CSV table of C-alpha atoms in Angstrom, one decimal:
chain,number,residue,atom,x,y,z
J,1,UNK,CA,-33.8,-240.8,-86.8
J,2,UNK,CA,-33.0,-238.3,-89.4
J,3,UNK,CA,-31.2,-240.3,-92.4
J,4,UNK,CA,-29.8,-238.8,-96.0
J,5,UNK,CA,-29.1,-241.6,-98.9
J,6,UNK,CA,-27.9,-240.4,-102.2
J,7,UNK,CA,-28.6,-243.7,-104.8
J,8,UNK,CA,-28.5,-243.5,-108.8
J,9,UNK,CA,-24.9,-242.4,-109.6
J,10,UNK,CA,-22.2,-244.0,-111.6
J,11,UNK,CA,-20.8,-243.6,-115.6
J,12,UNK,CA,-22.4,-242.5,-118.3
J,13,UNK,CA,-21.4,-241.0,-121.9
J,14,UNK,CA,-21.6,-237.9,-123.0
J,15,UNK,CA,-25.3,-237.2,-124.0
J,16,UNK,CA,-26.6,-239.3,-122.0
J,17,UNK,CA,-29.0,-239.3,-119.1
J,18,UNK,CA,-29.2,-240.3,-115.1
J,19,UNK,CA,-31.4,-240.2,-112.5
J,20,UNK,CA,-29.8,-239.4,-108.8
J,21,UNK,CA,-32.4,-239.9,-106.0
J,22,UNK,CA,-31.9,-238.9,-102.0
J,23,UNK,CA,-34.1,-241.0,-99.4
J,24,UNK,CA,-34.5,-238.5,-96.4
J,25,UNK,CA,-36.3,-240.0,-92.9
J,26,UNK,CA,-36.5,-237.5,-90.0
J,27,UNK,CA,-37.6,-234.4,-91.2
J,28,UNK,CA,-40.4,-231.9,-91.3
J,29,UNK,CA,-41.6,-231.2,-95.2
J,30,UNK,CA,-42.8,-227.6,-94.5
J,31,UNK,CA,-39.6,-226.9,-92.4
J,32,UNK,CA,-37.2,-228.6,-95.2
J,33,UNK,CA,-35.6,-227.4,-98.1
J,34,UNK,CA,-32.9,-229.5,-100.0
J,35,UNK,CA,-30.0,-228.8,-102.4
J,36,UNK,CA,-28.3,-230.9,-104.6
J,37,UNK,CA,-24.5,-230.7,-104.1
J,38,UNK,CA,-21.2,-231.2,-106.5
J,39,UNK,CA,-18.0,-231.0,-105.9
J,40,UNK,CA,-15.6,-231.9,-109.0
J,41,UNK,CA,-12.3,-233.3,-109.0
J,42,UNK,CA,-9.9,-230.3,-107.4
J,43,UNK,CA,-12.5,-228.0,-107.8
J,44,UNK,CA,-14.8,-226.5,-104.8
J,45,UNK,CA,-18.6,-227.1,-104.2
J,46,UNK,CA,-21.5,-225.6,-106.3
J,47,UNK,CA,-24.7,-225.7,-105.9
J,48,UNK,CA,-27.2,-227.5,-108.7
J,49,UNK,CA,-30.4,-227.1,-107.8
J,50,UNK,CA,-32.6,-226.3,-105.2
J,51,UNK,CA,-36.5,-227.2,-104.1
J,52,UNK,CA,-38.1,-225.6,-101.2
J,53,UNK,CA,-40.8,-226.4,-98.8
J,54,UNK,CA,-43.6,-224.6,-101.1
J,55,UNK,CA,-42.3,-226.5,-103.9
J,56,UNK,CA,-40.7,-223.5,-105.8
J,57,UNK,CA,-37.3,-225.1,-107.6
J,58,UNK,CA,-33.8,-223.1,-108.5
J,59,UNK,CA,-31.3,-223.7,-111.0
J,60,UNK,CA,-28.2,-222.0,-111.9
J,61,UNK,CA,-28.3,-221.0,-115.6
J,62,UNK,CA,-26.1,-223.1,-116.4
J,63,UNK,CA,-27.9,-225.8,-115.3
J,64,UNK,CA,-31.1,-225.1,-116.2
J,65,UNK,CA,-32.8,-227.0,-119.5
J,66,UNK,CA,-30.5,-230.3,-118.4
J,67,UNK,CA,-31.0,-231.0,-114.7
J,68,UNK,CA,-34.3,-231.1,-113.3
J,69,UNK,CA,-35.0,-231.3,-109.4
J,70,UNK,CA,-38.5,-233.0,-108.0
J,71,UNK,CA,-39.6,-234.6,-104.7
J,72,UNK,CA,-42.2,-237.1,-104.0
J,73,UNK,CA,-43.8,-236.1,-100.6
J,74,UNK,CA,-44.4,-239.8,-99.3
J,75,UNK,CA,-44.3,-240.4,-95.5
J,76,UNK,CA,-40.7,-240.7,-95.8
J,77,UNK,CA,-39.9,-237.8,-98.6
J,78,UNK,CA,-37.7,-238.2,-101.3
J,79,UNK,CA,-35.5,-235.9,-103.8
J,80,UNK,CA,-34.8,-236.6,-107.2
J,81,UNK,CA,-32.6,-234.6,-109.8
J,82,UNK,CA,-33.0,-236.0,-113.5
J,83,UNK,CA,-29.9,-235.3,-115.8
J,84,UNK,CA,-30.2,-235.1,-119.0
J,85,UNK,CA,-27.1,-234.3,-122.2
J,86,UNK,CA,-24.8,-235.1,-119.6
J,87,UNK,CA,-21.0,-233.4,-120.0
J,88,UNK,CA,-18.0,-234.6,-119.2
J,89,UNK,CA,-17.7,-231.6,-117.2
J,90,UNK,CA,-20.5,-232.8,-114.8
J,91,UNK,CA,-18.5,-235.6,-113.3
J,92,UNK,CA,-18.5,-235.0,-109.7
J,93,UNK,CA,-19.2,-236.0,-106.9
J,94,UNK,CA,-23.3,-235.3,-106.0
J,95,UNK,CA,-24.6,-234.2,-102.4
J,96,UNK,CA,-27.9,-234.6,-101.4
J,97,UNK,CA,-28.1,-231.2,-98.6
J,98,UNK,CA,-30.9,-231.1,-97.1
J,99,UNK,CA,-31.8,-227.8,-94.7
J,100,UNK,CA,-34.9,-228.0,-92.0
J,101,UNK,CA,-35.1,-224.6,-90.0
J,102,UNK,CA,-35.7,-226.9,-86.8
J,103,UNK,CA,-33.8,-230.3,-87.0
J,104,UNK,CA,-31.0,-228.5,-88.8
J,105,UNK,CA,-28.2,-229.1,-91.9
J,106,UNK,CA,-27.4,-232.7,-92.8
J,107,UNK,CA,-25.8,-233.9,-96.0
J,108,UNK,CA,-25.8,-237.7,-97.7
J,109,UNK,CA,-22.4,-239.2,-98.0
J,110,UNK,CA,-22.0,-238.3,-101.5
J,111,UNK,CA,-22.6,-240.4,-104.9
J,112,UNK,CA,-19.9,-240.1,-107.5
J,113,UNK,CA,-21.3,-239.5,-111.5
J,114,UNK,CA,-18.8,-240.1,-114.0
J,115,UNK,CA,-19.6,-239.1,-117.7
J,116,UNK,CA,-17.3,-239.7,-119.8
J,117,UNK,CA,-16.7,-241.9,-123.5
């Protein structure tokens, strides 16, 4: 049964830090690549960052130095994307995507990360 669970979200000040994790069940590591997701209030969706089934991680430039994408390749695998000096324009809502070449595109139902004073 393939199964995407964002956990971690919620409010945090400007500065701060959280830690947004995606539980993933049903899906082939060496097929699978996943994206983390936001979509802000009235804006469209970007892309955050990216890890792919070698391992090999992408982040916009604008991301990169603050946000920082891992896995842990368990039996069931999970995704992890560390924030760090959090903005108030990073509030959004965060989507774990997760692409595997043979079971196909499934997203998380979204987590919402407020960061504001």
């Amino acid at each position: 049964e393939v199964q995407v669970v964002e956990s971690g979200g919620g409010l945090v000040q400007p500065g701060g830090s959280l830690r947004l994790s995606c539980a993933t069940s049903g899906f082939t590591l060496r097929t699978t690549s996943m994206t983390w997701v936001r979509q802000a209030p009235g804006k469209g969706l970007e892309s955050v960052s990216s890890i792919y089934a070698d391992g090999a991680t992408y982040s916009p430039d604008s991301i990169k130095g603050r946000f920082t994408i891992s896995r842990d390749n368990s039996k069931n695998t999970m995704y992890f994307l560390q924030m760090n000096s959090l903005k108030p324009e990073d509030t959004a809502v965060y989507y774990c995507a997760i692409r595997d070449t043979t079971a196909g595109d499934y997203w998380g139902q979204g987590i919402q990360v407020t960061v504001s004073s």
